[in-house]
XYZ file of N, CA, C and O in Angstrom:
632
model
N -64.936 -25.644 65.504
C -65.805 -24.471 65.294
C -64.415 -23.336 65.258
O -63.980 -22.799 66.689
N -63.855 -22.305 64.563
C -62.941 -21.175 64.614
C -63.919 -20.041 64.601
O -64.528 -20.058 63.964
N -63.167 -19.249 65.553
C -63.249 -17.478 65.008
C -63.367 -16.662 63.636
O -62.950 -17.389 63.190
N -64.280 -16.249 63.278
C -64.586 -15.627 61.934
C -64.843 -14.238 62.545
O -65.586 -13.731 62.971
N -64.189 -13.434 61.775
C -64.805 -11.672 61.185
C -66.035 -10.856 61.933
O -66.755 -11.701 60.618
N -66.333 -10.552 62.583
C -67.693 -10.300 62.754
C -68.922 -10.570 63.622
O -70.153 -10.294 63.479
N -68.296 -11.771 63.963
C -69.220 -12.857 64.250
C -68.449 -13.213 65.996
O -67.913 -12.395 66.150
N -69.913 -13.459 66.560
C -69.384 -13.991 68.080
C -68.158 -15.288 68.014
O -68.197 -16.135 68.048
N -67.435 -14.335 69.074
C -66.428 -15.150 69.652
C -67.094 -16.113 70.653
O -67.184 -15.837 71.999
N -67.149 -17.125 70.977
C -67.187 -18.360 71.475
C -67.028 -18.460 72.813
O -65.532 -18.030 72.790
N -67.532 -18.734 73.703
C -66.930 -18.349 75.299
C -66.057 -18.610 76.106
O -66.431 -20.431 75.593
N -65.289 -18.737 76.355
C -63.924 -19.858 76.687
C -63.895 -19.432 78.361
O -64.261 -18.224 79.143
N -63.448 -20.028 79.600
C -63.059 -20.372 80.416
C -61.227 -21.294 80.127
O -61.372 -21.683 79.667
N -60.433 -19.547 80.905
C -58.663 -20.863 80.967
C -58.142 -20.665 82.245
O -58.560 -18.827 82.536
N -57.638 -21.891 83.199
C -56.152 -21.557 84.095
C -55.704 -19.447 83.484
O -54.960 -20.093 82.152
N -55.430 -18.950 84.795
C -54.373 -17.546 84.257
C -53.643 -17.413 85.298
O -54.312 -17.641 86.558
N -52.891 -16.341 85.053
C -51.454 -16.283 86.510
C -52.700 -15.213 87.197
O -54.068 -14.791 87.044
N -51.781 -14.803 88.400
C -52.809 -14.600 88.935
C -53.734 -15.703 90.082
O -54.401 -14.980 90.637
N -53.589 -16.884 89.322
C -54.592 -17.189 90.456
C -55.979 -17.004 89.699
O -56.859 -17.442 90.602
N -56.277 -16.941 88.355
C -57.292 -16.360 88.130
C -57.715 -17.735 87.277
O -57.323 -18.392 86.483
N -59.717 -17.486 86.623
C -59.711 -17.586 86.019
C -60.244 -17.149 85.207
O -60.985 -16.232 85.259
N -59.948 -17.011 83.245
C -60.414 -16.168 82.577
C -61.234 -16.088 81.099
O -60.944 -17.778 80.870
N -63.007 -16.047 82.568
C -64.215 -16.182 81.401
C -64.434 -15.143 80.353
O -64.422 -13.475 80.927
N -64.187 -15.353 79.187
C -64.180 -14.234 77.888
C -65.743 -13.665 78.249
O -65.674 -12.135 78.242
N -66.887 -13.987 78.891
C -68.234 -13.844 78.814
C -68.221 -12.202 79.962
O -68.954 -11.689 80.040
N -67.275 -13.195 81.195
C -66.805 -11.853 81.774
C -66.559 -10.702 81.541
O -66.577 -9.685 82.533
N -66.122 -10.219 80.506
C -64.995 -9.314 80.121
C -66.010 -8.804 78.846
O -65.734 -7.459 78.523
N -67.282 -8.466 78.762
C -68.176 -7.728 77.517
C -68.256 -6.861 78.385
O -68.558 -6.411 79.537
N -68.359 -5.712 77.352
C -68.798 -4.012 78.449
C -66.574 -3.341 77.627
O -67.285 -2.364 77.600
N -66.410 -4.252 77.679
C -65.275 -3.847 78.076
C -64.422 -5.227 75.804
O -64.304 -5.962 75.943
N -63.861 -4.115 75.769
C -62.715 -4.864 74.185
C -62.009 -5.348 74.788
O -61.517 -4.842 75.891
N -61.646 -6.387 74.165
C -60.129 -7.747 74.408
C -58.938 -7.862 73.529
O -59.755 -8.259 71.981
N -57.656 -7.536 73.777
C -57.073 -8.125 72.878
C -56.241 -9.983 73.331
O -56.372 -10.119 74.542
N -56.859 -11.212 72.195
C -56.104 -11.904 73.225
C -55.149 -11.613 71.998
O -54.993 -11.808 70.888
N -53.277 -12.457 72.558
C -52.562 -12.175 71.630
C -51.956 -13.615 72.171
O -51.411 -14.834 73.399
N -51.505 -14.559 71.296
C -50.778 -15.570 70.978
C -49.330 -15.676 70.712
O -48.504 -15.495 69.987
N -48.524 -16.224 71.517
C -47.055 -16.307 71.151
C -46.414 -17.643 71.844
O -47.148 -18.315 72.423
N -45.346 -17.868 70.376
C -45.602 -19.407 71.150
C -44.972 -19.906 71.885
O -44.846 -20.481 72.585
N -43.748 -18.875 72.816
C -43.563 -19.767 74.241
C -42.668 -18.362 74.907
O -42.044 -17.464 74.310
N -42.677 -18.573 76.379
C -42.657 -17.618 77.206
C -40.916 -17.352 77.786
O -40.043 -18.692 77.427
N -40.901 -16.406 77.700
C -39.291 -16.066 78.120
C -38.464 -16.126 76.830
O -36.724 -16.956 76.785
N -39.004 -15.884 75.514
C -38.016 -15.939 73.914
C -37.603 -14.980 73.513
O -38.385 -13.982 74.412
N -37.030 -14.133 72.873
C -36.676 -12.672 72.926
C -38.080 -12.224 72.422
O -38.343 -11.068 72.300
N -38.336 -12.781 71.522
C -40.034 -12.321 70.653
C -40.722 -12.156 71.111
O -41.319 -10.791 71.032
N -41.101 -13.454 72.525
C -42.783 -12.911 72.462
C -42.007 -11.749 73.997
O -43.035 -11.309 74.305
N -40.887 -12.168 74.862
C -40.158 -11.613 76.056
C -40.529 -9.161 74.743
O -40.923 -9.026 75.872
N -40.542 -9.105 73.887
C -40.807 -7.848 73.356
C -42.033 -7.423 73.418
O -42.077 -6.935 73.886
N -42.858 -8.852 72.662
C -44.243 -8.561 72.634
C -44.720 -8.136 73.971
O -45.778 -7.517 73.852
N -44.567 -9.315 74.660
C -45.410 -9.051 76.199
C -44.827 -7.604 76.541
O -46.092 -6.322 77.126
N -43.195 -7.081 76.365
C -43.291 -6.064 76.924
C -43.448 -4.716 75.947
O -44.181 -4.157 77.225
N -43.923 -4.743 75.293
C -44.789 -3.759 74.393
C -46.016 -3.612 74.610
O -46.175 -2.504 74.954
N -46.895 -4.141 74.949
C -48.109 -4.595 75.545
C -48.399 -3.882 76.580
O -48.752 -3.401 77.474
N -47.375 -4.149 77.562
C -46.537 -3.824 79.346
C -46.914 -2.403 78.961
O -47.390 -1.628 79.657
N -45.962 -1.977 78.202
C -45.996 -0.830 78.486
C -47.128 0.666 77.428
O -46.607 2.182 77.717
N -48.151 -0.273 77.087
C -48.084 0.526 76.354
C -49.862 0.543 77.378
O -51.147 0.462 77.158
N -49.944 -0.039 78.369
C -51.218 -0.694 78.957
C -51.881 0.140 79.026
O -53.492 0.499 78.856
N -51.760 1.545 79.889
C -52.342 3.030 79.990
C -52.919 3.362 78.737
O -54.742 3.691 78.856
N -52.740 2.900 77.463
C -53.293 3.638 75.933
C -54.503 2.801 76.050
O -55.397 2.839 76.189
N -54.417 1.165 76.109
C -55.232 0.768 75.833
C -56.816 0.629 76.979
O -57.644 1.018 76.634
N -56.101 0.706 78.184
C -57.311 0.972 79.492
C -57.992 1.925 78.873
O -59.436 1.923 78.728
N -57.309 3.414 77.877
C -57.813 4.309 77.675
C -59.091 4.165 76.542
O -59.621 4.704 76.502
N -58.596 2.450 75.903
C -59.324 2.811 74.627
C -60.337 1.098 75.326
O -60.669 0.541 74.416
N -60.943 1.651 76.409
C -61.576 0.474 77.280
C -60.595 -0.985 76.768
O -62.014 -1.918 76.431
N -59.853 -1.266 77.185
C -59.150 -2.817 76.009
C -58.771 -3.359 76.704
O -57.415 -2.760 77.481
N -58.880 -4.635 77.242
C -57.943 -5.863 78.441
C -57.138 -6.264 77.020
O -57.085 -7.187 76.181
N -56.079 -6.638 77.910
C -54.674 -7.033 77.510
C -55.007 -8.594 78.125
O -54.727 -8.583 78.958
N -55.086 -9.834 77.060
C -54.574 -10.857 77.312
C -53.441 -11.714 76.274
O -54.066 -11.681 75.178
N -51.785 -11.896 76.988
C -51.527 -13.088 76.646
C -51.341 -14.531 76.985
O -52.423 -15.119 77.899
N -51.349 -15.074 75.646
C -51.802 -16.403 75.591
C -50.509 -17.946 75.044
O -49.668 -17.592 74.064
N -50.792 -18.905 75.061
C -49.338 -19.894 75.259
C -49.540 -20.888 75.668
O -50.075 -20.953 76.526
N -48.806 -22.055 75.159
C -49.042 -23.156 75.562
C -47.975 -23.521 76.713
O -48.218 -24.667 77.972
N -47.810 -23.091 78.093
C -46.593 -22.656 78.319
C -47.276 -23.745 79.607
O -49.065 -22.912 79.960
N -46.571 -23.675 80.729
C -47.705 -24.240 82.282
C -47.606 -22.960 82.802
O -47.395 -21.979 82.628
N -48.266 -23.335 83.771
C -48.562 -22.010 84.226
C -47.926 -21.382 85.571
O -47.518 -20.520 85.403
N -46.854 -22.338 85.620
C -46.044 -21.579 86.243
C -44.659 -20.824 85.926
O -43.418 -19.440 85.773
N -44.288 -21.674 84.557
C -43.897 -20.617 83.173
C -44.415 -19.208 83.295
O -43.390 -18.223 83.147
N -46.068 -19.137 83.313
C -46.467 -17.946 82.519
C -46.212 -17.476 84.018
O -45.664 -16.431 83.596
N -46.156 -17.881 85.301
C -45.942 -16.941 85.688
C -44.472 -15.854 86.770
O -44.632 -14.801 87.327
N -43.590 -17.104 86.526
C -42.251 -15.978 85.938
C -41.691 -15.357 85.097
O -40.877 -14.202 85.130
N -42.548 -15.662 83.580
C -42.673 -14.475 82.945
C -42.906 -13.752 83.109
O -42.053 -12.412 83.191
N -44.350 -13.663 84.133
C -44.559 -11.821 83.738
C -44.342 -11.439 85.098
O -44.186 -10.413 84.673
N -43.958 -12.118 85.663
C -43.363 -11.422 86.982
C -41.842 -10.867 86.562
O -41.260 -9.876 86.837
N -41.522 -11.876 86.090
C -39.398 -11.196 85.601
C -40.215 -10.425 84.536
O -39.028 -9.115 84.769
N -41.015 -10.084 83.929
C -41.324 -9.592 83.012
C -41.209 -7.992 83.272
O -41.882 -6.692 82.692
N -41.906 -8.201 84.299
C -43.258 -6.760 84.833
C -44.669 -6.677 84.393
O -45.099 -5.632 84.096
N -44.913 -7.943 83.384
C -46.113 -7.481 82.456
C -47.471 -7.299 83.625
O -47.857 -7.496 85.009
N -48.045 -5.928 83.754
C -49.155 -5.434 84.354
C -50.672 -6.074 83.393
O -52.039 -5.392 83.777
N -51.167 -7.528 83.004
C -51.875 -7.432 82.815
C -51.255 -9.979 82.477
O -51.079 -10.025 82.676
N -52.568 -10.287 82.829
C -52.956 -11.598 82.747
C -52.175 -13.159 81.133
O -52.478 -12.234 80.789
N -51.519 -13.384 82.088
C -51.023 -14.342 80.719
C -52.074 -16.018 80.978
O -52.158 -15.783 82.052
N -52.600 -16.225 79.950
C -52.955 -18.010 80.538
C -52.443 -18.480 79.241
O -51.862 -18.871 78.739
N -52.255 -20.173 80.989
C -51.428 -21.717 80.650
C -52.614 -22.181 79.249
O -53.563 -22.529 80.253
N -52.591 -22.660 77.788
C -53.374 -23.377 77.198
C -53.099 -24.744 76.970
O -52.533 -24.803 75.930
N -51.806 -25.149 77.681
C -51.392 -26.743 77.842
C -52.053 -27.010 76.708
O -51.625 -27.943 75.754
N -53.858 -27.427 77.158
C -54.549 -28.700 75.664
C -55.110 -27.760 75.240
O -55.602 -27.998 74.122
N -54.622 -26.554 74.537
C -55.056 -25.876 73.231
C -56.144 -25.737 73.237
O -57.092 -25.590 71.954
N -57.182 -25.698 74.471
C -58.070 -25.047 73.857
C -58.833 -23.998 73.527
O -59.391 -23.694 71.925
N -58.083 -22.978 74.276
C -58.342 -21.631 73.795
C -57.428 -21.910 71.418
O -58.019 -20.495 71.150
N -56.171 -22.313 71.511
C -55.300 -21.823 70.896
C -56.460 -22.203 69.472
O -55.883 -22.361 68.311
N -56.803 -23.698 69.741
C -58.155 -24.165 68.913
C -58.975 -23.848 68.456
O -59.133 -23.565 66.577
N -59.940 -22.959 69.219
C -60.542 -21.616 69.105
C -60.332 -21.136 68.204
O -61.101 -20.773 67.219
N -59.159 -20.593 67.953
C -58.645 -19.128 67.421
C -57.342 -19.916 66.017
O -57.653 -19.521 65.669
N -57.579 -21.275 66.097
C -56.761 -21.688 64.752
C -55.455 -20.958 64.900
O -55.182 -20.470 63.833
N -54.618 -21.137 65.902
C -53.425 -20.433 66.212
C -52.676 -21.846 66.050
O -50.477 -21.940 65.736
N -52.535 -23.336 65.737
C -51.133 -24.103 65.945
C -51.219 -24.789 64.346
O -52.312 -24.833 63.851
N -50.349 -24.608 64.194
C -49.604 -24.650 63.163
C -47.935 -24.708 62.740
O -47.884 -25.539 63.091
N -48.383 -26.006 61.532
C -47.330 -26.618 61.388
C -46.076 -25.728 61.006
O -45.490 -24.762 60.284
N -44.521 -25.860 62.246
C -44.022 -24.799 62.144
C -42.189 -25.545 61.185
O -41.975 -26.942 61.936
N -41.251 -24.985 61.304
C -40.200 -25.470 60.369
C -39.093 -25.318 61.873
O -38.882 -22.929 61.145
N -37.958 -25.419 62.214
C -36.991 -24.624 62.939
C -35.777 -25.824 62.745
O -36.010 -27.051 63.156
N -34.573 -25.720 62.749
C -34.166 -26.438 61.704
C -34.019 -27.600 60.881
O -33.678 -27.921 61.620
N -34.018 -27.230 60.414
C -35.173 -28.117 59.088
C -36.135 -29.333 59.735
O -36.572 -29.846 59.175
N -36.524 -29.013 61.059
C -37.430 -29.945 61.547
C -38.254 -29.614 61.760
O -38.928 -28.332 62.183
N -39.881 -30.150 61.806
C -41.514 -29.780 61.455
C -41.818 -30.276 62.794
O -41.333 -30.778 63.436
N -42.890 -29.264 63.395
C -43.481 -29.224 64.772
C -44.474 -28.378 64.356
O -44.664 -27.797 63.917
N -45.552 -29.119 65.745
C -46.558 -27.849 65.682
C -46.451 -27.175 67.146
O -45.781 -27.115 67.809
N -46.445 -25.739 67.130
C -46.551 -24.762 67.339
C -47.711 -23.197 67.718
O -48.186 -23.489 66.307
N -47.029 -22.451 67.984
C -48.567 -21.391 68.257
C -47.906 -20.246 67.407
O -45.993 -19.848 67.023
N -48.325 -20.099 65.697
C -48.213 -19.208 65.365
C -48.941 -17.566 65.801
O -49.769 -17.246 66.312
N -47.620 -16.800 66.043
C -47.651 -15.567 66.889
C -48.993 -14.998 66.345
O -49.166 -14.789 64.952
N -49.869 -14.492 66.106
C -51.513 -14.247 66.253
C -51.830 -13.035 67.557
O -52.121 -13.114 68.461
N -52.799 -11.496 66.674
C -53.344 -11.538 67.331
C -55.218 -11.310 67.217
O -54.778 -11.079 65.873
N -56.139 -11.295 68.138
C -56.992 -10.783 67.647
C -58.279 -9.519 68.705
O -57.897 -9.805 70.056
N -58.387 -8.745 67.467
C -59.188 -8.207 68.576
C -60.602 -8.404 68.917
O -61.577 -7.976 67.921
N -61.669 -8.856 70.123
C -62.237 -8.326 70.371
C -63.487 -6.982 70.794
O -63.395 -6.613 71.202
N -64.521 -5.927 69.760
C -65.142 -5.757 70.285
C -66.257 -5.674 71.622
O -65.870 -7.217 72.728
N -67.512 -4.890 72.334
C -67.408 -5.429 73.624
C -68.797 -5.748 73.880
O -68.987 -6.063 74.853
N -69.570 -6.282 72.606
C -70.421 -7.441 72.934
C -69.738 -8.717 71.704
O -70.374 -9.552 72.350
N -69.204 -8.796 72.452
C -67.591 -9.963 72.478
C -67.920 -10.475 70.881
O -67.893 -11.741 70.553
N -67.682 -9.463 70.193
C -67.993 -10.037 68.411
C -66.729 -10.285 67.855
O -65.543 -8.877 68.623
N -65.613 -10.275 67.181
C -63.671 -10.531 66.899
C -64.341 -9.097 66.218
O -65.049 -9.538 65.260
N -63.725 -8.832 66.242
C -63.041 -7.321 64.856
C -62.298 -6.907 64.064
O -62.724 -6.831 63.144
N -60.585 -7.619 64.644
C -59.608 -7.369 63.630
C -59.283 -9.303 63.920
O -59.115 -9.611 65.111
N -57.711 -9.645 62.973
C -57.355 -10.127 63.856
C -55.744 -10.246 62.811
O -55.734 -9.280 61.203
N -54.601 -11.062 63.497
C -53.212 -10.485 63.036
C -53.448 -11.343 62.712
O -52.846 -12.238 64.060
N -52.664 -12.535 61.923
C -51.895 -13.779 61.846
C -50.306 -13.156 61.254
O -50.027 -12.751 60.460
N -49.270 -14.261 62.062
C -47.835 -14.638 61.298
C -47.567 -13.369 61.914
O -46.386 -12.658 60.756
N -47.440 -12.897 63.257
C -47.174 -10.971 63.297
C -46.081 -11.308 63.599
O -45.014 -12.048 64.266
N -45.181 -10.055 63.028
C -44.274 -9.853 62.760
C -44.420 -8.557 63.809
O -44.371 -7.785 64.465
N -43.382 -8.267 65.080
C -42.617 -8.502 66.183
C -43.022 -6.343 66.226
O -44.051 -6.053 67.004
N -41.924 -6.424 65.586
C -42.021 -4.716 65.632
C -42.833 -3.644 64.532
O -43.503 -4.532 63.966
N -43.461 -2.508 66.084
C -45.046 -1.901 65.434
C -46.092 -2.455 65.299
O -47.305 -1.982 65.603
N -45.834 -3.656 66.267
C -47.301 -4.482 65.660
C -47.458 -4.170 67.452
O -49.548 -4.417 66.954
N -48.092 -4.341 68.102
C -48.900 -3.342 69.164
C -49.455 -2.139 69.062
O -50.172 -1.495 69.223
N -48.466 -0.958 68.528
C -49.281 -0.344 68.096
C -50.359 0.641 66.875
O -51.081 0.686 67.166
N -49.992 -0.979 66.020
C -50.934 -1.640 64.643
C -52.258 -1.704 66.099
O -53.545 -1.282 65.557
N -51.588 -2.410 66.389
C -53.103 -3.068 67.640
C -53.798 -2.329 68.147
O -54.767 -2.230 68.525
N -53.179 -1.220 68.976
C -53.598 -0.175 69.722
C -54.324 0.828 69.156
O -55.611 1.233 69.326
N -53.759 0.839 68.242
C -54.636 2.181 67.190
C -55.680 1.618 66.526
O -56.784 1.783 66.527
N -56.116 0.066 66.124
C -57.483 -0.561 65.973
C -58.609 -0.464 66.937
O -59.319 -0.451 66.530
N -57.205 -0.486 68.130
C -58.381 -0.524 69.069
C -59.142 0.890 70.198
O -60.478 1.043 70.084
N -58.660 1.688 69.498
C -58.855 3.537 69.773
C -60.345 3.247 68.413
O -60.512 3.945 68.884
N -60.128 2.944 67.472
C -60.506 3.295 66.199
C -61.931 2.480 66.260
O -63.177 3.027 66.200
N -61.990 1.135 67.279
C -63.421 0.412 67.613
C -64.407 1.283 68.795
O -65.215 0.708 68.281
N -63.313 1.562 69.690
C -64.081 2.323 71.098
C -64.310 3.143 70.656
O -65.685 3.680 70.966
N -63.595 4.347 69.845
C -64.115 5.470 69.275
C -65.722 5.655 68.407
O -67.080 6.134 68.540
N -65.753 4.583 67.792
C -67.463 3.629 66.935
C -68.121 3.309 67.920
O -69.651 3.599 67.711
N -68.047 2.989 69.342
C -69.038 2.113 70.327
C -69.959 3.046 71.025
O -69.282 4.190 71.021
């Protein structure tokens, strides 16, 4: 089962940085941005994470929690978070359970070779746990501002 707009997002728990376990249902009452990125410490992922970091106060003002997800191990996620000064948690989804729920594992081509990897995607979940918006095949430039605008609009409606 994968998520769809307007429907409740199935609950999940996943290991995250800071020795945390993130459980979606425990975030009810707040909006949640979950963004999936291909690999920690790569240029596009660093830029995207930095944009979310730099707008954290704005997301807080819209009652919105930001969470990053990739298939990297927890140590790689901890290092990425520390090196970049990220002020939000990163989920280590090695078993692809969260990725599968959001259907972000896609066949990709790199240097002529095909492999399965994370398609850069972002999801906005409303304060009652329903999927409000999704962005797939994300281009990093300007993306966080677009997500923030959607989070603000959703928060204003609640």
